Amino acid sequence: MISQTPTNRRHFLALAVPLVAAACGSSTDPSLYILTIKPGPVLQGGPPVVQLREIGLARYLDRREIVRSSDGNRLDVAYNDWWGESLGAMLARVLVVGLSQRLPGSSIYNESGAIASDPNAILAVNIQRLDVDQSGTLQLLAQANVEFNRPRKSAARTFSIAKPVPAATIAGHVAAASDAVGELTDGIAVLLQR
């Protein structure tokens, strides 16, 4: 039997206290979210092959945690609510699927994917904002540019999209973001029409 001298108790407590603190301080597993692909109008006249370049994403959005708001000089980040994949990759995936549905006569692929082809048009998209303002409205600010190869021409547009958040929750935030990205996809599909 080990004697319980004051020295042995101090050593035991010195080892046990950090373990108990770590166990109590650990958080639950994060909740993961993805953007929903929203169907849109089917359009004719898109380029036969479109390459989507890597999405240009504002650095403050380029994180696993969902940014709820960026109003003023402060970010409101949901530390235990994460995107299910990197936001840039998810936006690219959603845009490719959404544009493929809207422009069934076009083959649309992501530059970072396994497919390599000679595109008739190159699409570049920058996302400058995707968060909720002080009034509780989701704001999406994006720019899109299309470079057509044959004939050589370009088209560009800035999109400023506001969507109401159906509930003051992360799920509501993600639903509004999905709606906004769906509207962005509609606008880009029109931009891609010849």
Coordinates of C-alpha atoms in Angstrom, one line a residue:
M1 CA 0.0 0.0 0.0
I2 CA 1.3 3.5 -0.9
S3 CA 1.4 5.9 1.9
Q4 CA -0.5 9.1 1.4
T5 CA 2.3 11.6 2.4
P6 CA 1.8 15.2 1.6
T7 CA 4.5 14.9 -1.1
N8 CA 2.7 12.0 -2.9
R9 CA -0.6 13.9 -2.8
R10 CA 1.0 17.0 -4.3
H11 CA 2.5 14.9 -7.1
F12 CA -0.8 13.2 -7.7
L13 CA -2.7 16.6 -7.8
A14 CA 0.0 18.1 -10.0
L15 CA -0.7 15.4 -12.6
A16 CA -4.5 15.1 -12.2
V17 CA -5.5 18.8 -12.3
P18 CA -4.3 19.3 -15.9
L19 CA -6.1 16.1 -17.1
V20 CA -9.4 17.1 -15.4
A21 CA -9.1 20.6 -16.8
A22 CA -8.5 19.3 -20.3
A23 CA -11.5 17.0 -20.0
C24 CA -13.8 19.7 -18.8
G25 CA -12.5 22.3 -21.3
S26 CA -12.9 20.1 -24.4
S27 CA -15.7 21.2 -26.7
T28 CA -18.1 19.0 -28.5
D29 CA -17.5 18.0 -32.1
P30 CA -18.2 20.8 -34.5
S31 CA -21.4 20.9 -36.6
L32 CA -20.7 20.7 -40.3
Y33 CA -22.6 22.5 -43.0
I34 CA -22.7 22.6 -46.8
L35 CA -24.3 24.9 -49.4
T36 CA -27.4 23.5 -51.1
I37 CA -27.5 23.5 -54.9
K38 CA -30.5 25.5 -56.0
P39 CA -32.1 24.7 -59.4
G40 CA -32.6 27.5 -61.8
P41 CA -34.0 28.3 -65.3
V42 CA -32.7 26.2 -68.2
L43 CA -31.0 28.4 -70.8
Q44 CA -29.7 27.9 -74.3
G45 CA -26.7 29.3 -76.1
G46 CA -23.9 28.7 -73.6
P47 CA -20.3 27.9 -74.8
P48 CA -19.7 24.2 -75.5
V49 CA -16.9 23.9 -72.9
V50 CA -16.5 26.2 -69.9
Q51 CA -13.6 26.1 -67.4
L52 CA -14.2 27.6 -64.0
R53 CA -11.0 28.9 -62.4
E54 CA -10.3 28.6 -58.7
I55 CA -12.7 30.8 -56.8
G56 CA -11.1 34.0 -55.5
L57 CA -12.2 34.2 -51.9
A58 CA -11.8 37.1 -49.5
R59 CA -9.2 36.1 -46.9
Y60 CA -11.5 36.6 -44.0
L61 CA -13.9 34.0 -45.4
D62 CA -11.1 31.5 -46.1
R63 CA -11.5 29.5 -42.9
R64 CA -13.2 26.3 -41.8
E65 CA -15.5 28.2 -39.3
I66 CA -18.5 30.0 -40.7
V67 CA -18.2 33.8 -40.6
R68 CA -21.6 35.1 -39.5
S69 CA -20.9 38.8 -39.8
S70 CA -18.1 41.2 -40.8
D71 CA -19.9 44.5 -40.0
G72 CA -17.9 47.3 -38.6
N73 CA -14.3 46.3 -37.6
R74 CA -15.2 43.0 -36.0
L75 CA -15.7 39.5 -37.3
D76 CA -18.4 37.3 -35.7
V77 CA -17.2 33.7 -36.3
A78 CA -19.2 30.6 -35.3
Y79 CA -16.3 28.6 -33.8
N80 CA -18.1 25.3 -33.5
D81 CA -20.0 25.6 -36.8
W82 CA -17.8 24.7 -39.7
W83 CA -18.1 24.4 -43.5
G84 CA -18.1 20.7 -44.5
E85 CA -15.3 21.4 -47.0
S86 CA -13.2 24.5 -47.8
L87 CA -15.5 27.3 -48.8
G88 CA -13.7 28.0 -52.1
A89 CA -13.9 24.4 -53.2
M90 CA -17.5 24.1 -52.1
L91 CA -18.5 27.3 -54.0
A92 CA -16.7 25.9 -57.1
R93 CA -18.5 22.6 -56.8
V94 CA -21.9 24.2 -56.3
L95 CA -21.3 26.6 -59.3
V96 CA -20.3 23.8 -61.6
V97 CA -23.3 21.7 -60.7
G98 CA -25.7 24.7 -60.9
L99 CA -24.3 26.0 -64.2
S100 CA -24.5 22.5 -65.7
Q101 CA -28.2 22.4 -64.8
R102 CA -28.9 25.9 -66.2
L103 CA -26.8 25.4 -69.4
P104 CA -27.4 21.8 -70.4
G105 CA -25.7 22.4 -73.8
S106 CA -22.4 23.3 -72.1
S107 CA -19.8 21.1 -70.4
I108 CA -18.6 22.9 -67.3
Y109 CA -15.6 21.8 -65.3
N110 CA -13.4 23.0 -62.5
E111 CA -9.9 24.0 -63.3
S112 CA -8.6 22.1 -60.2
G113 CA -10.4 18.9 -61.2
A114 CA -9.1 15.9 -63.1
I115 CA -10.5 17.0 -66.5
A116 CA -8.4 19.0 -68.9
S117 CA -9.9 20.3 -72.1
D118 CA -9.6 23.2 -74.5
P119 CA -12.3 25.6 -73.2
N120 CA -14.4 27.9 -75.3
A121 CA -14.8 30.2 -72.3
I122 CA -12.9 30.7 -69.0
L123 CA -15.0 31.8 -66.0
A124 CA -13.4 33.6 -63.1
V125 CA -15.3 34.4 -59.9
N126 CA -14.3 36.5 -56.9
I127 CA -16.3 36.4 -53.7
Q128 CA -15.8 39.6 -51.6
R129 CA -18.5 39.1 -49.0
L130 CA -20.8 36.3 -47.8
D131 CA -22.1 37.1 -44.4
V132 CA -24.9 38.8 -42.5
D133 CA -25.2 42.6 -42.0
Q134 CA -26.4 44.4 -38.9
S135 CA -30.1 44.2 -40.1
G136 CA -29.8 40.3 -40.2
T137 CA -29.7 40.1 -44.1
L138 CA -27.2 37.9 -45.8
Q139 CA -25.0 39.9 -48.2
L140 CA -23.2 38.3 -51.1
L141 CA -20.8 40.5 -53.1
A142 CA -19.2 38.8 -56.1
Q143 CA -17.5 39.6 -59.4
A144 CA -17.6 37.3 -62.4
N145 CA -15.6 37.6 -65.6
V146 CA -15.9 35.4 -68.8
E147 CA -13.2 35.3 -71.4
F148 CA -14.6 33.8 -74.6
N149 CA -12.0 32.3 -77.0
R150 CA -13.9 32.0 -80.3
P151 CA -14.6 34.8 -81.0
R152 CA -12.4 36.7 -78.6
K153 CA -14.5 38.8 -76.3
S154 CA -15.2 39.2 -72.6
A155 CA -18.1 39.9 -70.3
A156 CA -17.9 41.0 -66.7
R157 CA -20.4 41.8 -64.0
T158 CA -20.5 42.6 -60.3
F159 CA -23.3 40.9 -58.3
S160 CA -24.7 42.4 -55.0
I161 CA -27.2 40.0 -53.7
A162 CA -29.2 40.4 -50.4
K163 CA -31.2 37.5 -48.9
P164 CA -33.3 37.4 -45.8
V165 CA -32.1 34.9 -43.2
P166 CA -35.1 32.7 -42.3
A167 CA -34.0 32.1 -38.7
A168 CA -31.3 33.6 -36.6
T169 CA -29.3 30.3 -36.5
I170 CA -26.4 28.9 -38.4
A171 CA -28.8 26.7 -40.4
G172 CA -30.7 29.9 -41.3
H173 CA -27.5 31.6 -42.3
V174 CA -26.5 28.6 -44.5
A175 CA -30.0 28.5 -46.1
A176 CA -29.8 32.2 -47.0
A177 CA -26.2 31.7 -48.4
S178 CA -27.5 28.8 -50.5
D179 CA -30.2 31.1 -51.9
A180 CA -27.7 33.9 -52.6
V181 CA -25.3 31.5 -54.4
G182 CA -28.3 30.1 -56.4
E183 CA -29.1 33.7 -57.6
L184 CA -25.4 34.3 -58.4
T185 CA -25.4 31.1 -60.5
D186 CA -28.5 32.3 -62.4
G187 CA -26.7 35.6 -63.2
I188 CA -23.5 33.8 -64.3
A189 CA -25.5 31.5 -66.6
V190 CA -26.9 34.6 -68.3
L191 CA -23.4 36.1 -68.6
L192 CA -22.2 32.9 -70.3
Q193 CA -24.9 33.0 -72.9
R194 CA -23.6 34.2 -76.3

